[in-house]
Amino acid sequence: MRKPWFLFSMLAFGYAFLYGPIVSLVIYSFNKSRLVTVWGGFSTHWYRELFADEQILSAAWLSLKIAALNASLAVVLGLFAGFSLARFGRFRGRGFLSSMVGAPLVMPDVIIGLSTLLLFVGLQQLTGWPETRGMITILLAHVTFSAAYVTVVVQSRLVDMDIALEEAAMDLGARPWKVFLLITLPVIAPAISAGWLLAFTLSLDDLVIASFVSGPGATTLPMVVYSSVRLGVSPVINALASLILLVVTSGIVLTGIVLHRQERRHERSRLPR
C-alpha cells in the first residue's frame, strides 16, 4: 500500500536538507545587520560593499580568467584523448594513456597540488622557469585534472555515437577531416559543451590545488573567501555567494534550454519523412 504522505515528507526533507542552507544564505545576503544570524531588516548594503571591495573583485576576475582558459585548454586536450581512446581501437600505449587519464579522477587534490608544486620547483631549479608561481602555474595545474574529466565525457559520447553516419559520409567521398568537422563534431557538441562547463566549474571551485601552486599577487576567489570565513562569516561573502549562485543557475538553465533544443532538432532529423 502506497503512503503518499511518507514519500512527500521524505522528498521535502531531502530538498530542505540540500537547498535550505543555500536559501538561508541568499536571504541573509539582504540582511541589514552585520551579524549574519540576526535579521535586521532588508537592505542591499552588502552588495554595494561587495562591488567596492577591490580584493574580492580582482580575485574574482583572476578566477574567471583561469577558469575560462582552463576549460578551453581542457576541452582541446580532452577531445584529442577521448577521440583516441574511442576510435583508434588497440594501439601501443593505450593502457598507459587510459591510466593517465583516469588517475586524476581518483587522486586526492592534496596529492595533485603537492606533485605539481614539486614539478614547478624542479623546473625552476633546472631551467629557471617559472620565475614566480602565479596565474600560469595555477592554470597548468587545473588543466592537469580538468582534461581528465573532459576526456571521460567526450569518450562516452563518441562510444554511443552511431558510426554509420561517418561511414556513410566517407562512402559519399568526404575526407576524414571533413567528416570530423561536419558529422562528428556537431554530434558530440553537447558533450563538448558539458565538458567545458564541468572544467570551468572545477577550476572556479578549486581551493586546495591553487593554494599549493599560487604565489604572491595571485590569489583566487576561493582563497579569498576561505581566508575571510576563517575570521568569521561576513555578509559581503553572503552577497558574493548569492551572485555566484545567480550566475551559475542562469548558466545551467540556458545550457539546458540549448541542449534540449539541439536534442529535439536531432530527433526530428532522424524521423522518416
mmCIF file of C-alpha atoms in Angstrom:
data_model
loop_
_atom_site.group_PDB
_atom_site.id
_atom_site.type_symbol
_atom_site.label_atom_id
_atom_site.label_comp_id
_atom_site.label_asym_id
_atom_site.label_seq_id
_atom_site.Cartn_x
_atom_site.Cartn_y
_atom_site.Cartn_z
ATOM 1 C CA MET A 1 0.000 0.000 0.000
ATOM 2 C CA ARG A 2 1.358 3.368 -1.015
ATOM 3 C CA LYS A 3 1.850 6.127 1.528
ATOM 4 C CA PRO A 4 1.992 9.426 -0.384
ATOM 5 C CA TRP A 5 2.431 11.470 2.788
ATOM 6 C CA PHE A 6 5.547 9.489 3.680
ATOM 7 C CA LEU A 7 7.048 9.951 0.218
ATOM 8 C CA PHE A 8 6.156 13.643 0.238
ATOM 9 C CA SER A 9 7.723 14.079 3.678
ATOM 10 C CA MET A 10 10.929 12.371 2.636
ATOM 11 C CA LEU A 11 11.068 14.453 -0.542
ATOM 12 C CA ALA A 12 10.509 17.676 1.415
ATOM 13 C CA PHE A 13 13.168 16.676 3.944
ATOM 14 C CA GLY A 14 15.629 15.907 1.172
ATOM 15 C CA TYR A 15 15.083 19.222 -0.584
ATOM 16 C CA ALA A 16 15.233 21.130 2.710
ATOM 17 C CA PHE A 17 18.488 19.395 3.632
ATOM 18 C CA LEU A 18 20.069 20.164 0.239
ATOM 19 C CA TYR A 19 18.758 23.637 -0.506
ATOM 20 C CA GLY A 20 17.836 25.053 2.910
ATOM 21 C CA PRO A 21 21.335 26.405 3.610
ATOM 22 C CA ILE A 22 21.504 27.972 0.145
ATOM 23 C CA VAL A 23 18.135 29.699 0.576
ATOM 24 C CA SER A 24 19.221 30.922 4.005
ATOM 25 C CA LEU A 25 22.444 32.316 2.534
ATOM 26 C CA VAL A 26 20.551 34.242 -0.152
ATOM 27 C CA ILE A 27 18.065 35.645 2.363
ATOM 28 C CA TYR A 28 20.768 36.813 4.768
ATOM 29 C CA SER A 29 22.696 38.454 1.917
ATOM 30 C CA PHE A 30 19.955 41.128 2.096
ATOM 31 C CA ASN A 31 20.274 41.422 5.848
ATOM 32 C CA LYS A 32 20.839 44.952 7.119
ATOM 33 C CA SER A 33 22.602 43.743 10.250
ATOM 34 C CA ARG A 34 26.312 42.998 10.313
ATOM 35 C CA LEU A 35 25.544 39.834 12.283
ATOM 36 C CA VAL A 36 24.801 37.123 9.746
ATOM 37 C CA THR A 37 22.431 35.220 12.041
ATOM 38 C CA VAL A 38 20.392 38.208 13.292
ATOM 39 C CA TRP A 39 17.856 39.675 10.881
ATOM 40 C CA GLY A 40 17.965 43.481 10.980
ATOM 41 C CA GLY A 41 15.771 44.332 8.021
ATOM 42 C CA PHE A 42 16.022 44.278 4.239
ATOM 43 C CA SER A 43 18.996 46.055 2.684
ATOM 44 C CA THR A 44 21.291 45.884 -0.362
ATOM 45 C CA HIS A 45 24.131 47.498 1.575
ATOM 46 C CA TRP A 46 26.392 44.441 1.436
ATOM 47 C CA TYR A 47 26.097 44.218 -2.348
ATOM 48 C CA ARG A 48 27.363 47.810 -2.591
ATOM 49 C CA GLU A 49 30.157 46.884 -0.194
ATOM 50 C CA LEU A 50 30.984 43.898 -2.387
ATOM 51 C CA PHE A 51 31.352 45.962 -5.569
ATOM 52 C CA ALA A 52 33.598 48.413 -3.687
ATOM 53 C CA ASP A 53 35.941 45.661 -2.433
ATOM 54 C CA GLU A 54 38.964 45.666 -4.757
ATOM 55 C CA GLN A 55 40.456 42.499 -3.279
ATOM 56 C CA ILE A 56 37.369 40.391 -3.960
ATOM 57 C CA LEU A 57 36.818 41.867 -7.422
ATOM 58 C CA SER A 58 40.417 41.277 -8.527
ATOM 59 C CA ALA A 59 40.333 37.736 -7.128
ATOM 60 C CA ALA A 60 37.036 37.049 -8.928
ATOM 61 C CA TRP A 61 38.430 38.364 -12.223
ATOM 62 C CA LEU A 62 41.565 36.215 -11.851
ATOM 63 C CA SER A 63 39.462 33.120 -11.068
ATOM 64 C CA LEU A 64 37.202 33.724 -14.079
ATOM 65 C CA LYS A 65 40.189 34.142 -16.422
ATOM 66 C CA ILE A 66 41.835 30.967 -15.133
ATOM 67 C CA ALA A 67 38.560 29.018 -15.298
ATOM 68 C CA ALA A 68 37.806 30.090 -18.887
ATOM 69 C CA LEU A 69 41.337 29.372 -20.151
ATOM 70 C CA ASN A 70 41.449 26.099 -18.243
ATOM 71 C CA ALA A 71 38.114 24.940 -19.694
ATOM 72 C CA SER A 72 39.181 25.786 -23.259
ATOM 73 C CA LEU A 73 42.546 24.025 -22.982
ATOM 74 C CA ALA A 74 40.982 21.049 -21.213
ATOM 75 C CA VAL A 75 38.404 20.676 -23.993
ATOM 76 C CA VAL A 76 41.134 20.587 -26.663
ATOM 77 C CA LEU A 77 43.221 18.004 -24.775
ATOM 78 C CA GLY A 78 40.162 16.013 -23.698
ATOM 79 C CA LEU A 79 38.819 15.939 -27.246
ATOM 80 C CA PHE A 80 42.062 14.503 -28.629
ATOM 81 C CA ALA A 81 42.406 11.988 -25.785
ATOM 82 C CA GLY A 82 38.749 10.926 -25.894
ATOM 83 C CA PHE A 83 38.826 10.551 -29.674
ATOM 84 C CA SER A 84 41.982 8.437 -29.482
ATOM 85 C CA LEU A 85 40.552 6.117 -26.840
ATOM 86 C CA ALA A 86 37.157 5.753 -28.534
ATOM 87 C CA ARG A 87 38.123 5.415 -32.202
ATOM 88 C CA PHE A 88 41.673 4.114 -32.563
ATOM 89 C CA GLY A 89 40.979 0.682 -31.037
ATOM 90 C CA ARG A 90 44.015 -1.108 -29.665
ATOM 91 C CA PHE A 91 47.302 0.720 -30.086
ATOM 92 C CA ARG A 92 50.623 0.781 -28.298
ATOM 93 C CA GLY A 93 50.349 2.907 -25.188
ATOM 94 C CA ARG A 94 46.558 2.736 -24.961
ATOM 95 C CA GLY A 95 46.661 1.224 -21.476
ATOM 96 C CA PHE A 96 49.137 3.840 -20.293
ATOM 97 C CA LEU A 97 47.044 6.678 -21.761
ATOM 98 C CA SER A 98 43.865 5.288 -20.220
ATOM 99 C CA SER A 99 45.557 5.003 -16.824
ATOM 100 C CA MET A 100 46.954 8.521 -17.001
ATOM 101 C CA VAL A 101 43.514 9.875 -17.918
ATOM 102 C CA GLY A 102 41.823 8.060 -15.048
ATOM 103 C CA ALA A 103 44.416 8.827 -12.374
ATOM 104 C CA PRO A 104 43.429 12.485 -11.718
ATOM 105 C CA LEU A 105 39.803 11.396 -11.272
ATOM 106 C CA VAL A 106 40.581 9.350 -8.177
ATOM 107 C CA MET A 107 43.664 11.135 -6.869
ATOM 108 C CA PRO A 108 43.170 13.467 -3.870
ATOM 109 C CA ASP A 109 43.574 17.164 -4.571
ATOM 110 C CA VAL A 110 46.315 17.387 -1.960
ATOM 111 C CA ILE A 111 48.441 14.902 -3.897
ATOM 112 C CA ILE A 112 47.859 16.715 -7.207
ATOM 113 C CA GLY A 113 48.696 20.064 -5.628
ATOM 114 C CA LEU A 114 51.828 18.790 -3.924
ATOM 115 C CA SER A 115 53.101 16.944 -7.009
ATOM 116 C CA THR A 116 52.563 19.947 -9.303
ATOM 117 C CA LEU A 117 54.282 22.187 -6.757
ATOM 118 C CA LEU A 118 57.308 19.876 -6.701
ATOM 119 C CA LEU A 119 57.270 19.831 -10.513
ATOM 120 C CA PHE A 120 57.340 23.625 -10.738
ATOM 121 C CA VAL A 121 60.089 23.849 -8.104
ATOM 122 C CA GLY A 122 62.157 21.287 -10.012
ATOM 123 C CA LEU A 123 61.630 23.095 -13.323
ATOM 124 C CA GLN A 124 62.634 26.376 -11.736
ATOM 125 C CA GLN A 125 65.892 24.884 -10.468
ATOM 126 C CA LEU A 126 66.678 23.245 -13.822
ATOM 127 C CA THR A 127 65.504 25.825 -16.354
ATOM 128 C CA GLY A 128 64.732 28.959 -14.377
ATOM 129 C CA TRP A 129 61.033 28.738 -15.277
ATOM 130 C CA PRO A 130 58.688 29.624 -13.734
ATOM 131 C CA GLU A 131 60.322 32.615 -12.082
ATOM 132 C CA THR A 132 57.342 33.027 -9.764
ATOM 133 C CA ARG A 133 54.216 30.992 -9.210
ATOM 134 C CA GLY A 134 51.009 32.701 -10.255
ATOM 135 C CA MET A 135 48.280 32.558 -12.858
ATOM 136 C CA ILE A 136 50.212 30.343 -15.311
ATOM 137 C CA THR A 137 51.110 27.713 -12.708
ATOM 138 C CA ILE A 138 47.534 27.626 -11.389
ATOM 139 C CA LEU A 139 46.241 27.292 -14.951
ATOM 140 C CA LEU A 140 48.578 24.396 -15.782
ATOM 141 C CA ALA A 141 47.695 22.598 -12.564
ATOM 142 C CA HIS A 142 43.986 22.967 -13.262
ATOM 143 C CA VAL A 143 44.332 21.721 -16.840
ATOM 144 C CA THR A 144 46.066 18.610 -15.497
ATOM 145 C CA PHE A 145 42.961 17.293 -13.777
ATOM 146 C CA SER A 146 40.236 19.067 -15.794
ATOM 147 C CA ALA A 147 41.316 17.416 -19.056
ATOM 148 C CA ALA A 148 40.684 14.008 -17.474
ATOM 149 C CA TYR A 149 37.030 14.854 -16.804
ATOM 150 C CA VAL A 150 36.530 16.219 -20.332
ATOM 151 C CA THR A 151 38.128 13.084 -21.787
ATOM 152 C CA VAL A 152 35.662 10.826 -19.973
ATOM 153 C CA VAL A 153 32.650 12.893 -21.126
ATOM 154 C CA VAL A 154 33.785 13.069 -24.772
ATOM 155 C CA GLN A 155 34.802 9.412 -24.891
ATOM 156 C CA SER A 156 31.419 8.305 -23.559
ATOM 157 C CA ARG A 157 29.598 10.334 -26.219
ATOM 158 C CA LEU A 158 31.816 9.007 -29.010
ATOM 159 C CA VAL A 159 31.259 5.403 -27.920
ATOM 160 C CA ASP A 160 27.473 5.874 -28.048
ATOM 161 C CA MET A 161 27.572 7.687 -31.390
ATOM 162 C CA ASP A 162 26.242 5.851 -34.452
ATOM 163 C CA ILE A 163 29.388 5.319 -36.528
ATOM 164 C CA ALA A 164 27.241 4.588 -39.598
ATOM 165 C CA LEU A 165 26.856 8.357 -40.059
ATOM 166 C CA GLU A 166 30.592 8.769 -40.525
ATOM 167 C CA GLU A 167 30.844 5.689 -42.751
ATOM 168 C CA ALA A 168 28.025 6.962 -44.966
ATOM 169 C CA ALA A 169 29.734 10.343 -45.355
ATOM 170 C CA MET A 170 33.043 8.685 -46.259
ATOM 171 C CA ASP A 171 31.281 6.392 -48.754
ATOM 172 C CA LEU A 172 29.971 9.557 -50.429
ATOM 173 C CA GLY A 173 33.527 10.821 -50.841
ATOM 174 C CA ALA A 174 34.044 13.044 -47.802
ATOM 175 C CA ARG A 175 37.570 13.206 -46.458
ATOM 176 C CA PRO A 176 38.239 12.237 -42.823
ATOM 177 C CA TRP A 177 38.820 15.802 -41.628
ATOM 178 C CA LYS A 178 35.590 16.924 -43.340
ATOM 179 C CA VAL A 179 33.675 14.055 -41.724
ATOM 180 C CA PHE A 180 35.078 15.078 -38.357
ATOM 181 C CA LEU A 181 34.135 18.743 -38.786
ATOM 182 C CA LEU A 182 30.697 18.268 -40.374
ATOM 183 C CA ILE A 183 29.482 15.000 -38.797
ATOM 184 C CA THR A 184 31.396 14.041 -35.657
ATOM 185 C CA LEU A 185 31.900 17.459 -34.116
ATOM 186 C CA PRO A 186 28.221 18.585 -34.315
ATOM 187 C CA VAL A 187 27.030 15.260 -32.882
ATOM 188 C CA ILE A 188 29.353 15.416 -29.870
ATOM 189 C CA ALA A 189 28.886 19.193 -29.396
ATOM 190 C CA PRO A 190 26.630 18.704 -26.323
ATOM 191 C CA ALA A 191 29.339 16.557 -24.694
ATOM 192 C CA ILE A 192 31.972 19.180 -25.505
ATOM 193 C CA SER A 193 29.772 21.903 -24.008
ATOM 194 C CA ALA A 194 29.178 19.785 -20.904
ATOM 195 C CA GLY A 195 32.914 19.127 -20.594
ATOM 196 C CA TRP A 196 33.710 22.840 -20.913
ATOM 197 C CA LEU A 197 31.202 23.740 -18.209
ATOM 198 C CA LEU A 198 32.463 20.937 -15.969
ATOM 199 C CA ALA A 199 36.088 22.051 -16.353
ATOM 200 C CA PHE A 200 35.104 25.692 -15.783
ATOM 201 C CA THR A 201 33.259 24.792 -12.580
ATOM 202 C CA LEU A 202 36.063 22.587 -11.269
ATOM 203 C CA SER A 203 38.618 25.344 -11.787
ATOM 204 C CA LEU A 204 36.434 28.088 -10.329
ATOM 205 C CA ASP A 205 35.714 25.949 -7.263
ATOM 206 C CA ASP A 206 39.251 24.744 -6.596
ATOM 207 C CA LEU A 207 40.938 25.820 -3.389
ATOM 208 C CA VAL A 208 43.374 23.070 -2.438
ATOM 209 C CA ILE A 209 45.427 22.793 -5.630
ATOM 210 C CA ALA A 210 45.507 26.566 -6.165
ATOM 211 C CA SER A 211 46.812 27.026 -2.624
ATOM 212 C CA PHE A 212 49.848 24.856 -3.468
ATOM 213 C CA VAL A 213 50.786 26.396 -6.828
ATOM 214 C CA SER A 214 49.857 30.057 -6.351
ATOM 215 C CA GLY A 215 52.252 32.777 -5.333
ATOM 216 C CA PRO A 216 52.245 36.359 -4.101
ATOM 217 C CA GLY A 217 49.824 38.504 -6.085
ATOM 218 C CA ALA A 218 47.876 35.544 -7.467
ATOM 219 C CA THR A 219 45.012 34.955 -5.065
ATOM 220 C CA THR A 220 41.934 33.247 -6.442
ATOM 221 C CA LEU A 221 38.394 33.863 -5.266
ATOM 222 C CA PRO A 222 38.070 30.627 -3.214
ATOM 223 C CA MET A 223 41.276 31.538 -1.383
ATOM 224 C CA VAL A 224 39.913 34.998 -0.517
ATOM 225 C CA VAL A 225 36.589 33.528 0.626
ATOM 226 C CA TYR A 226 38.305 30.874 2.740
ATOM 227 C CA SER A 227 40.617 33.382 4.414
ATOM 228 C CA SER A 228 37.636 35.676 5.115
ATOM 229 C CA VAL A 229 35.482 32.912 6.579
ATOM 230 C CA ARG A 230 38.251 31.857 8.948
ATOM 231 C CA LEU A 231 37.872 35.250 10.655
ATOM 232 C CA GLY A 232 34.079 34.975 10.764
ATOM 233 C CA VAL A 233 31.342 34.877 8.155
ATOM 234 C CA SER A 234 30.892 38.316 6.613
ATOM 235 C CA PRO A 235 27.631 39.479 4.976
ATOM 236 C CA VAL A 236 29.762 40.502 1.991
ATOM 237 C CA ILE A 237 30.603 36.831 1.442
ATOM 238 C CA ASN A 238 26.885 36.037 1.531
ATOM 239 C CA ALA A 239 26.286 38.641 -1.186
ATOM 240 C CA LEU A 240 29.170 37.253 -3.240
ATOM 241 C CA ALA A 241 27.873 33.685 -2.926
ATOM 242 C CA SER A 242 24.376 34.813 -3.923
ATOM 243 C CA LEU A 243 25.687 36.463 -7.090
ATOM 244 C CA ILE A 244 27.701 33.359 -7.975
ATOM 245 C CA LEU A 245 24.593 31.277 -7.382
ATOM 246 C CA LEU A 246 22.601 33.548 -9.711
ATOM 247 C CA VAL A 247 25.212 33.309 -12.469
ATOM 248 C CA VAL A 248 25.561 29.522 -12.157
ATOM 249 C CA THR A 249 21.808 28.974 -12.122
ATOM 250 C CA SER A 250 21.365 31.178 -15.182
ATOM 251 C CA GLY A 251 24.131 29.300 -16.988
ATOM 252 C CA ILE A 252 22.632 25.914 -16.145
ATOM 253 C CA VAL A 253 19.161 26.969 -17.292
ATOM 254 C CA LEU A 254 20.433 28.464 -20.561
ATOM 255 C CA THR A 255 22.608 25.428 -21.254
ATOM 256 C CA GLY A 256 19.700 23.103 -20.535
ATOM 257 C CA ILE A 257 17.467 25.016 -22.944
ATOM 258 C CA VAL A 258 20.091 24.962 -25.708
ATOM 259 C CA LEU A 259 20.855 21.252 -25.241
ATOM 260 C CA HIS A 260 17.152 20.400 -25.148
ATOM 261 C CA ARG A 261 16.535 22.256 -28.402
ATOM 262 C CA GLN A 262 19.525 20.583 -30.046
ATOM 263 C CA GLU A 263 18.313 17.167 -28.913
ATOM 264 C CA ARG A 264 14.813 17.819 -30.254
ATOM 265 C CA ARG A 265 16.252 19.056 -33.563
ATOM 266 C CA HIS A 266 18.431 15.947 -33.756
ATOM 267 C CA GLU A 267 15.465 13.646 -33.043
ATOM 268 C CA ARG A 268 13.335 15.356 -35.690
ATOM 269 C CA SER A 269 16.115 14.948 -38.253
ATOM 270 C CA ARG A 270 16.190 11.196 -37.585
ATOM 271 C CA LEU A 271 12.450 10.718 -38.157
ATOM 272 C CA PRO A 272 11.469 9.290 -41.589
ATOM 273 C CA ARG A 273 9.904 11.813 -43.977
#
